[in-house]
Short mmCIF file of C-alpha atoms in Angstrom, two decimals:
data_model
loop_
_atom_site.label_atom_id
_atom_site.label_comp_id
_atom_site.label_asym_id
_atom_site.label_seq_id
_atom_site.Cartn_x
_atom_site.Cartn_y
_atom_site.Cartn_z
CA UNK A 22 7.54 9.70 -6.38
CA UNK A 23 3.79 10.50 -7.55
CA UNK A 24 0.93 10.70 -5.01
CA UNK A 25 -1.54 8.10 -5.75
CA UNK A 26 -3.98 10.56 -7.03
CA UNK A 27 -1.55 12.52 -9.35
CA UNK A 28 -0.72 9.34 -11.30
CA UNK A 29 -4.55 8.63 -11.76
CA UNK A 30 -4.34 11.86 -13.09
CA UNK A 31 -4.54 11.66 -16.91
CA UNK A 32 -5.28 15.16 -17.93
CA UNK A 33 -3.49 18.37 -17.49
CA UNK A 34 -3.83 21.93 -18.52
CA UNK A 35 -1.36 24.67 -18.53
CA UNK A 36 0.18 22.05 -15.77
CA UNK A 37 -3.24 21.92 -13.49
CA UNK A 38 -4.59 18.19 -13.04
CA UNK A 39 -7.88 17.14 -13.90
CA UNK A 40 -9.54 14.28 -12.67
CA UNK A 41 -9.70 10.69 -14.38
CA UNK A 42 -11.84 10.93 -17.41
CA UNK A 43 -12.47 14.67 -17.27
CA UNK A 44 -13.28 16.06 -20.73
CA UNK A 45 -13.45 19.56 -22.64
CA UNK A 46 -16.59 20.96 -22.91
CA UNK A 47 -15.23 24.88 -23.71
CA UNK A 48 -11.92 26.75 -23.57
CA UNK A 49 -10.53 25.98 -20.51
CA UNK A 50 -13.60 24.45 -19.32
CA UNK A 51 -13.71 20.52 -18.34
CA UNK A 52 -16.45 18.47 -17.28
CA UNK A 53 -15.63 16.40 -14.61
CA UNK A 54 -16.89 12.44 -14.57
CA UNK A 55 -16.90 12.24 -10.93
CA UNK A 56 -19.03 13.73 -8.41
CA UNK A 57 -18.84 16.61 -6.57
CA UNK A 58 -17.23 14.95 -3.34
CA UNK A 59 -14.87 12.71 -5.25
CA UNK A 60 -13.99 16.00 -7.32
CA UNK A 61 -13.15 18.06 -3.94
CA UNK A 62 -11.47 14.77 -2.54
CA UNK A 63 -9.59 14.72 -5.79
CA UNK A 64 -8.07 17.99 -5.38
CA UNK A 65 -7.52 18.10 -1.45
CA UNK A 66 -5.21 14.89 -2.14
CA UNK A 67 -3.53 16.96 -5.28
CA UNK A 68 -3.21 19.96 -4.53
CA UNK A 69 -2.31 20.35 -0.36
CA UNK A 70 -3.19 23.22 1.97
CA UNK A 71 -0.50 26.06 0.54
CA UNK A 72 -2.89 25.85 -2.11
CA UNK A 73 -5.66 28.07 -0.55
CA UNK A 74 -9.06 27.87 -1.05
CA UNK A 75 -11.77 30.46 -1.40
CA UNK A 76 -16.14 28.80 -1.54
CA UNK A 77 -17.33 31.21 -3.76
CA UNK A 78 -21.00 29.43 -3.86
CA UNK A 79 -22.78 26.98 -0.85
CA UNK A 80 -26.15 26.92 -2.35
CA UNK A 81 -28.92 23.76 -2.57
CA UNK A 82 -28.54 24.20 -6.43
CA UNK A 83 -24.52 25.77 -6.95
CA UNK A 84 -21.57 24.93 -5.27
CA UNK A 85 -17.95 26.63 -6.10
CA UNK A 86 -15.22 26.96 -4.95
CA UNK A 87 -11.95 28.53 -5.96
CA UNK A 88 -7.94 26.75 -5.33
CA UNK A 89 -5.00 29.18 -6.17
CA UNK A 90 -2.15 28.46 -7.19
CA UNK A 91 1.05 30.02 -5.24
CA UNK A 92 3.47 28.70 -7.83
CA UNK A 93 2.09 30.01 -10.83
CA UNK A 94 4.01 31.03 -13.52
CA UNK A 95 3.26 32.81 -17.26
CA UNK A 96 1.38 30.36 -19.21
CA UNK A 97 0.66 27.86 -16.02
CA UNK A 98 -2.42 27.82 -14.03
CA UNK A 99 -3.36 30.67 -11.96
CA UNK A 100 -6.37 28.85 -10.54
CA UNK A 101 -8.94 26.26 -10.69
CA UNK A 102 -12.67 27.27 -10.33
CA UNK A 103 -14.53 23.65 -9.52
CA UNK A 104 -18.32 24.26 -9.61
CA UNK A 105 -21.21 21.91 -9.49
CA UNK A 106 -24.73 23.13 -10.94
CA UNK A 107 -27.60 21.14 -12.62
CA UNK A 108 -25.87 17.82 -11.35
CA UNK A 109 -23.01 18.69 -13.53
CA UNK A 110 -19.50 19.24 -12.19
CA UNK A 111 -17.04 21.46 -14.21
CA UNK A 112 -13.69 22.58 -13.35
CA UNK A 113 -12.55 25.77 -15.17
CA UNK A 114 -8.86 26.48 -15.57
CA UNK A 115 -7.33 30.20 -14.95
CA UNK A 116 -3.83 30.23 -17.12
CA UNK A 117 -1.76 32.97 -16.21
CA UNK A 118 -0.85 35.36 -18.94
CA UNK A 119 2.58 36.10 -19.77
#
């Protein structure tokens, strides 16, 4: 059975979900369509507490924050980097190398 927000989930990469209309802006680099909250929301509902978390930026104009993955495997994701600057948010996938 698929959580809610897994089967809303139309995008993957290297096994990592994106968020609903998500799309590539660089390697490994997606833009997301939703906001920052609905982003973080996204994730907390995908991806549970084993997968810790580490803010990297709590600025007025950047906000980051890193989600590990303890599963991953060669050629999976290692990581997710979601980051919201210049009222953009981007989610930047770290594949694990074989």
């Amino acid at each position: 059975m698929l959580l809610p927000a897994l089967a809303l989930a139309d995008l993957r990469v290297a096994g990592a979900a994106l968020p609903d209309g998500s799309e590539k802006v660089a390697e490994s680099r997606y833009r997301s369509a939703k906001s920052w909250d609905e982003t973080i929301r996204f994730y907390r509902q995908i991806y549970p507490a084993r997968y810790t978390r580490r803010p990297i930026a709590d600025q007025p104009s950047v906000k980051a924050v890193h989600i590990a993955n303890p599963d991953a495997r060669p050629g999976g994701w290692e990581g997710l980097t979601v980051y919201e600057a210049q009222g953009e948010v981007r989610i930047f996938v770290l594949v694990k190398g074989k």
